mmCIF file of C-alpha atoms in Angstrom:
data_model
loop_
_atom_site.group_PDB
_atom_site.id
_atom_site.type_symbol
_atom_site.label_atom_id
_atom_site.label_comp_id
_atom_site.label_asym_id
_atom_site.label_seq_id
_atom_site.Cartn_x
_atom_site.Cartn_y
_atom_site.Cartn_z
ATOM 1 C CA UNK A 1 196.488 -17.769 83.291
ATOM 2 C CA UNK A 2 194.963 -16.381 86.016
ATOM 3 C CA UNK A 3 195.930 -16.548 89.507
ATOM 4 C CA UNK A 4 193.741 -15.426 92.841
ATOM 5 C CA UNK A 5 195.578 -15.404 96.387
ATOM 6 C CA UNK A 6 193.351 -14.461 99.380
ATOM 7 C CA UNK A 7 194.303 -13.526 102.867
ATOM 8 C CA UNK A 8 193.958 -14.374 105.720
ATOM 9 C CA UNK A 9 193.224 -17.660 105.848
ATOM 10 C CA UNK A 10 191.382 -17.930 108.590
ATOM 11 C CA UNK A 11 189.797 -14.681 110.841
ATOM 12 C CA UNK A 12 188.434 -14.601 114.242
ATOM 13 C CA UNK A 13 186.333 -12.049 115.509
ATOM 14 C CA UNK A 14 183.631 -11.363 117.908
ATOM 15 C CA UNK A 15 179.830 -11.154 117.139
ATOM 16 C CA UNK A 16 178.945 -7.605 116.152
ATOM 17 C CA UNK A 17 182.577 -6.659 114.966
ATOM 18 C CA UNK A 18 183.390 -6.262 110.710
ATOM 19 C CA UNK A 19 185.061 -9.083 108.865
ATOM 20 C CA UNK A 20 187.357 -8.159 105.728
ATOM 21 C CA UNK A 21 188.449 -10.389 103.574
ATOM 22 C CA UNK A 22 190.878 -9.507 100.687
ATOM 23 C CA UNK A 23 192.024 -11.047 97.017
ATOM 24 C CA UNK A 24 194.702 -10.005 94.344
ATOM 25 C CA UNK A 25 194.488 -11.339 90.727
ATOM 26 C CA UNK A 26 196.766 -11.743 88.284
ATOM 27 C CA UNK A 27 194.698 -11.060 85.009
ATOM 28 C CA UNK A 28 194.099 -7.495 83.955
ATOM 29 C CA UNK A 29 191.187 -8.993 81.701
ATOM 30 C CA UNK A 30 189.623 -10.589 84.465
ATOM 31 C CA UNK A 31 186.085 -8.514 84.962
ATOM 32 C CA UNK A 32 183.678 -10.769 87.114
ATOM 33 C CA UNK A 33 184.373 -11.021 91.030
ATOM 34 C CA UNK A 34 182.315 -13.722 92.893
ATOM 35 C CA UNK A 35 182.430 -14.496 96.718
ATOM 36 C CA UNK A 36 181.208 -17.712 97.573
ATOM 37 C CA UNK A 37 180.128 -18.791 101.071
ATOM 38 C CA UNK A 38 180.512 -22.626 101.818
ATOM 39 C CA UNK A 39 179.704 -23.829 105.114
ATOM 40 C CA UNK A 40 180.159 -27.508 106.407
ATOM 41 C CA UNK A 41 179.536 -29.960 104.475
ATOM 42 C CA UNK A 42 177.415 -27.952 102.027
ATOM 43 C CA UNK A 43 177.768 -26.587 98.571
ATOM 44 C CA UNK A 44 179.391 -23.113 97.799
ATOM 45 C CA UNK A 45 176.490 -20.036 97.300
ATOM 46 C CA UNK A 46 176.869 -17.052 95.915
ATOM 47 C CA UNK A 47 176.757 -14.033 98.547
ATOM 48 C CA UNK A 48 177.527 -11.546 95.931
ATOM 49 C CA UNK A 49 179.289 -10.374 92.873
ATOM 50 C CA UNK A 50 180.736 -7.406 91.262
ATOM 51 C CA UNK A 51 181.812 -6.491 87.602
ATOM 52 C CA UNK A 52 184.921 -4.335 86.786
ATOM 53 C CA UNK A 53 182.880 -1.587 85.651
ATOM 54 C CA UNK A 54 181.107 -1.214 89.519
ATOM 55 C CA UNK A 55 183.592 -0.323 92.206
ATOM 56 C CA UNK A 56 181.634 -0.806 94.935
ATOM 57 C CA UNK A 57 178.443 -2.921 95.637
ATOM 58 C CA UNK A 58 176.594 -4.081 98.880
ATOM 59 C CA UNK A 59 173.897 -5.938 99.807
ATOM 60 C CA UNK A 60 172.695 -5.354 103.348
ATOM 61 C CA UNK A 61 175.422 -5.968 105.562
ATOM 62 C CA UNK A 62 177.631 -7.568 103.291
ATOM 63 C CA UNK A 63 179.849 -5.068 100.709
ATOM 64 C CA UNK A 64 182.497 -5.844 98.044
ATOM 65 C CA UNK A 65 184.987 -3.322 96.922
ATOM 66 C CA UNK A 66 187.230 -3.513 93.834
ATOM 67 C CA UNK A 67 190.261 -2.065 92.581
ATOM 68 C CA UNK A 68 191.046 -2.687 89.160
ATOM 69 C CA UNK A 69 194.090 -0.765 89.033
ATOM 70 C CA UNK A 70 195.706 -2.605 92.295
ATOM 71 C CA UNK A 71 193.884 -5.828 90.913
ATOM 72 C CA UNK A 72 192.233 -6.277 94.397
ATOM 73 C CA UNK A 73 189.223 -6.737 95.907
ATOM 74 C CA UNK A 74 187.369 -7.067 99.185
ATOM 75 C CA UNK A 75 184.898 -8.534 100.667
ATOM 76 C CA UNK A 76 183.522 -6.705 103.887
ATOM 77 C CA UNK A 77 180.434 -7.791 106.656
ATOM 78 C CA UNK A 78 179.454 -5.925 109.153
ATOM 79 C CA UNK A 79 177.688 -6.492 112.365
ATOM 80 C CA UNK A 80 178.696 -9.981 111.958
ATOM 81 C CA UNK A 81 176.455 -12.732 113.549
ATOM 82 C CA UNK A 82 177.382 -16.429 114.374
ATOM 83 C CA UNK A 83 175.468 -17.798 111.249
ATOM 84 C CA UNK A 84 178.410 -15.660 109.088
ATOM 85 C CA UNK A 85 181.165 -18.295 110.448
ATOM 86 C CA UNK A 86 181.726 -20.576 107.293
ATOM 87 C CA UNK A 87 184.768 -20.172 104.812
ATOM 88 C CA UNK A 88 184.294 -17.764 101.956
ATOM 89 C CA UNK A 89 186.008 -18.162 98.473
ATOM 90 C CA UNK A 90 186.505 -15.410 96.174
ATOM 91 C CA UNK A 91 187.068 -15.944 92.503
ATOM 92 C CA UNK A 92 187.969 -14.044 89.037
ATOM 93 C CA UNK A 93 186.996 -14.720 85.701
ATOM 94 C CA UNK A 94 187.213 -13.022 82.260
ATOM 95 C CA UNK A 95 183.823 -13.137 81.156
ATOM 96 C CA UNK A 96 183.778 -14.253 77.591
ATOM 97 C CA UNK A 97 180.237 -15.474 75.591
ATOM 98 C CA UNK A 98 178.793 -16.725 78.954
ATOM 99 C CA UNK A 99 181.589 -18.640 79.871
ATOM 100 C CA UNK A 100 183.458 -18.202 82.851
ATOM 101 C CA UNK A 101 186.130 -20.469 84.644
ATOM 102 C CA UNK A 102 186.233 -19.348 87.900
ATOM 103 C CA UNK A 103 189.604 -19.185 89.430
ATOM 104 C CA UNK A 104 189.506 -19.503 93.273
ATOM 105 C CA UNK A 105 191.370 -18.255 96.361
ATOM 106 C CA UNK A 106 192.361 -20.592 98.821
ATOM 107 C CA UNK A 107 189.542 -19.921 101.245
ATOM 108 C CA UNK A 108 188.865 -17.622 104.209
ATOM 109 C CA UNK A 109 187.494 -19.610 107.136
ATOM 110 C CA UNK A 110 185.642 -17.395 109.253
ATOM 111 C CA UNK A 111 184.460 -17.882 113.284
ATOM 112 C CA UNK A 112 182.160 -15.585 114.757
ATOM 113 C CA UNK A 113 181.895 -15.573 118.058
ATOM 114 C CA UNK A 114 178.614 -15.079 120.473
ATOM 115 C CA UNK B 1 162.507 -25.752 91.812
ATOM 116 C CA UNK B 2 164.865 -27.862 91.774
ATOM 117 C CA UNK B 3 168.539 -27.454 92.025
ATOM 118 C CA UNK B 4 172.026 -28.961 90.669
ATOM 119 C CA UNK B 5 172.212 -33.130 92.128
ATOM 120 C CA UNK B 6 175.039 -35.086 92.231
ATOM 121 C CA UNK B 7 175.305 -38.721 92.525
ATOM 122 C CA UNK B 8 176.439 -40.541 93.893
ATOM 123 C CA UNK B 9 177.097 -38.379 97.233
ATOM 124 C CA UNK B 10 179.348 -40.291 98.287
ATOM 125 C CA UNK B 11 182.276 -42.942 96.768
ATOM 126 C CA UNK B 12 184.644 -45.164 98.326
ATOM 127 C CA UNK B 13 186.861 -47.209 95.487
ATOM 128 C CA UNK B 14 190.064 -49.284 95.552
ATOM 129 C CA UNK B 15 193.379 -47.831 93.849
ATOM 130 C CA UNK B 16 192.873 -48.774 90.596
ATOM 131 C CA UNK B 17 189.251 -49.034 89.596
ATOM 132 C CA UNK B 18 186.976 -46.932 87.487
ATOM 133 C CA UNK B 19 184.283 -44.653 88.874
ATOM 134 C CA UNK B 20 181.874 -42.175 87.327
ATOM 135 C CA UNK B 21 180.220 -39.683 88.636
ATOM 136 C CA UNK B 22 177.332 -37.592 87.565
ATOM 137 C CA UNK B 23 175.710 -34.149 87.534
ATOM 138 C CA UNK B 24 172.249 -33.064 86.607
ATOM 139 C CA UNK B 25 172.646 -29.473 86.119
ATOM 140 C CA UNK B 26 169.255 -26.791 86.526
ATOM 141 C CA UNK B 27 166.948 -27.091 84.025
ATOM 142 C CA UNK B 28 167.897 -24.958 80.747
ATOM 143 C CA UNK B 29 170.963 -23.904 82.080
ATOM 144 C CA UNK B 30 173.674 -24.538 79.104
ATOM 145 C CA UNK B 31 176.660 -23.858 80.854
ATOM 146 C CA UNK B 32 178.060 -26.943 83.148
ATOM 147 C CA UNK B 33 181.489 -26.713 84.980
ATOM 148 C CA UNK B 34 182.918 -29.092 87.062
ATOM 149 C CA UNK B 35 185.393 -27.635 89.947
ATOM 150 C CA UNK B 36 187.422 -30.222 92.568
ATOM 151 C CA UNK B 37 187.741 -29.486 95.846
ATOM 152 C CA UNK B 38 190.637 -31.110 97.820
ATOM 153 C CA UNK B 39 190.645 -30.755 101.949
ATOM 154 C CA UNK B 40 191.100 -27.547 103.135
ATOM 155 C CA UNK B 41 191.735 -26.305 99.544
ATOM 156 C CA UNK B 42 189.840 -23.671 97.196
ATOM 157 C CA UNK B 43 188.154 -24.825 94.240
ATOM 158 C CA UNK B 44 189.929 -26.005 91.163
ATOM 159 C CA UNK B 45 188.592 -25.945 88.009
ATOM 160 C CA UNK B 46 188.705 -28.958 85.596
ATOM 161 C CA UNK B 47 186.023 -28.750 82.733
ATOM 162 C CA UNK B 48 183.430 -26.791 80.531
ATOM 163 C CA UNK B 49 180.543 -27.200 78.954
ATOM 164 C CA UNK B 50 178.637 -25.145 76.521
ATOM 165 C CA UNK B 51 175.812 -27.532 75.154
ATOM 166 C CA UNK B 52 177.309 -31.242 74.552
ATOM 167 C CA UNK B 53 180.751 -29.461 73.775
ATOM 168 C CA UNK B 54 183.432 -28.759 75.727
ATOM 169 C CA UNK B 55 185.582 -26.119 74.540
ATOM 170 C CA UNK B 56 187.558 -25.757 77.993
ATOM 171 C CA UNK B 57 189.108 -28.927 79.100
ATOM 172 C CA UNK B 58 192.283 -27.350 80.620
ATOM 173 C CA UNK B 59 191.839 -28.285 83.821
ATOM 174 C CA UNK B 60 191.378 -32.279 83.380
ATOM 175 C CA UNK B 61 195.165 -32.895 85.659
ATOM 176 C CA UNK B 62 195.390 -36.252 83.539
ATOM 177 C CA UNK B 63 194.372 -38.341 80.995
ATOM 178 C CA UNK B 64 192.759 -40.569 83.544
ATOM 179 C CA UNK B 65 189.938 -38.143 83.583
ATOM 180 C CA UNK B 66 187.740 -37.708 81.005
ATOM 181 C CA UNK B 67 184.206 -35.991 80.675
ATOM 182 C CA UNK B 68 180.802 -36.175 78.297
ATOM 183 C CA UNK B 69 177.283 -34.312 78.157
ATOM 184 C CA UNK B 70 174.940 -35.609 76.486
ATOM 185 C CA UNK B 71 171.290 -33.957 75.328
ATOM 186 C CA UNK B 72 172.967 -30.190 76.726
ATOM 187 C CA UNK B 73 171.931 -31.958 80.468
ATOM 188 C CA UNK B 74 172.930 -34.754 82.037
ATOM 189 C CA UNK B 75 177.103 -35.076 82.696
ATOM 190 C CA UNK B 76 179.691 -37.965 83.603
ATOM 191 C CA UNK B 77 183.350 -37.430 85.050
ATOM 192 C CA UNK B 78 185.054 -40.115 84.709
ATOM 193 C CA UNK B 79 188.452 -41.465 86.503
ATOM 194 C CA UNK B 80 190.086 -44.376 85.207
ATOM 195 C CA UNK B 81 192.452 -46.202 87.381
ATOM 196 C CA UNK B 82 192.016 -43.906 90.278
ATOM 197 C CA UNK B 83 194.897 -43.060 92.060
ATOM 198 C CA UNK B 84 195.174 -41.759 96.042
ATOM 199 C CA UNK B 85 195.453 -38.338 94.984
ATOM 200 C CA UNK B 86 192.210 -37.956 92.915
ATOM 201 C CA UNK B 87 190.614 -38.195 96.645
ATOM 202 C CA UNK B 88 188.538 -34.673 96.689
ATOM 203 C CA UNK B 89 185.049 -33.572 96.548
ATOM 204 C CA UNK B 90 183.976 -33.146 93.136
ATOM 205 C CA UNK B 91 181.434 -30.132 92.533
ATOM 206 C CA UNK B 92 179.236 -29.567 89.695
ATOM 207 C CA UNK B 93 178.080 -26.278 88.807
ATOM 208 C CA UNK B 94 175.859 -25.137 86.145
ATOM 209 C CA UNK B 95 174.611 -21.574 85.110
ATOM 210 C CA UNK B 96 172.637 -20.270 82.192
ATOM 211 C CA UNK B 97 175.135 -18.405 80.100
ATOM 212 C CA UNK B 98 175.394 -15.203 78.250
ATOM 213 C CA UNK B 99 175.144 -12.496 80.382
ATOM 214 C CA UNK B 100 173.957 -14.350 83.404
ATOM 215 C CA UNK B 101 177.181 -15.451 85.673
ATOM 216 C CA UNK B 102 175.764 -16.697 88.343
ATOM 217 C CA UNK B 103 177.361 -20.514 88.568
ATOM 218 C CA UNK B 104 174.905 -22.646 90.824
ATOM 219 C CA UNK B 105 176.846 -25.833 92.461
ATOM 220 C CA UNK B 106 175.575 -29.188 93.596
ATOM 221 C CA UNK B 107 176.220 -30.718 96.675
ATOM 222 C CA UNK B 108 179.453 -32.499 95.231
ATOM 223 C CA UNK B 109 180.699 -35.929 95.362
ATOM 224 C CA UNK B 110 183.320 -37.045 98.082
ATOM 225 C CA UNK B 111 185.780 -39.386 96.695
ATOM 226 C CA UNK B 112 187.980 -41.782 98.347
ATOM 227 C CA UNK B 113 190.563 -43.679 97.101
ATOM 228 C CA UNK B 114 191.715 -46.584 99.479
#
């Protein structure tokens, strides 16, 4: 089955610096990357997504890369701001019919600071 | 409108007792997952739902836990004779299938064995 590790586990940086965030999977059929954003105490949302047929995809200051033949991806925010500090999941699926298990990394927990 | 709910939001049992706990996915959405989330841990995945079946029940870790859906909405996880270990934060997620991935969670029940 599939199997996602993510690294670091935790990042520090300073307001206005770039956060990266990076994930290896297992499963060469895996074709749907989601990043997740949880912070305390609240439920996981989707920051964005990408498909194995898209290497590259970014939303205003947030960007995901993938490499299909490495079987990596990355998540990558710029011009970070203190309201980015939460821990981010990433996750791979094989999308099949509509269904897809989500396998998760461990978690990135992220601290801006002001 | 309205989102996934969980009840209850919180559960506190003694070692040994039943509990059930219940997700009420979006409207129309016929996918339903339900992930656990242990303490500084990534999301794990336990169950699927496509209507009232569940074709994916690979992540259930025992026969302790068992799960229904009934009228393609409402679901119940159940734990029999919980155990310390099945203390975690249970999430519900539900999205509307075929080519839309987008898995929405609720706000999760926190377990607690004693």
């Amino acid at each position: 089955g599939e199997n996602v590790e993510q690294h670091p586990s935790t990042l520090s940086v300073q307001e206005g610096d770039s956060a990266v965030i990076k994930c290896t999977y297992s499963d060469s059929a895996s074709n749907y990357f989601p990043w997740y954003k949880q912070e305390l105490g609240k439920r996981p949302q989707l920051i964005i997504d990408i498909r194995s047929n898209v290497g590259e995809k970014k939303d205003q200051r947030i960007a995901v890369t993938l490499n299909k033949t490495a079987k990596h991806f990355s998540l990558h925010i710029t011009e970070t701001q203190p309201e980015d500090s939460a821990v981010y999941f990433c996750a791979a699926t094989p999308l099949s019919g509509g269904y897809n298990k989500l396998i998760f990394g461990a978690g990135t927990r992220l601290a801006v600071h002001p | 409108g309205a989102g996934v709910s969980q009840s209850p939001s919180n559960k506190v049992t003694e070692k040994g007792k039943d509990v059930e706990l219940r997700c009420d996915p979006i409207s129309g959405h016929t996918a339903l997952y339900w992930y656990r989330q242990s303490l500084g841990q990534g999301l794990e995945f336990l169950i699927y739902f496509q209507g009232n079946s569940a074709p994916d029940k690979s992540g259930l870790p025992s026969d302790r836990f068992s799960a229904e859906r009934t009228g393609g909405s409402v679901s119940t996880l159940t734990i029999q004779r919980t155990q310390q270990e099945d203390s975690a934060v249970y999430l519900c997620a539900s999205s509307l299938g075929g080519d839309i991935n987008e898995q929405f969670f609720g706000p999760g029940t926190r377990l607690t064995v004693l």
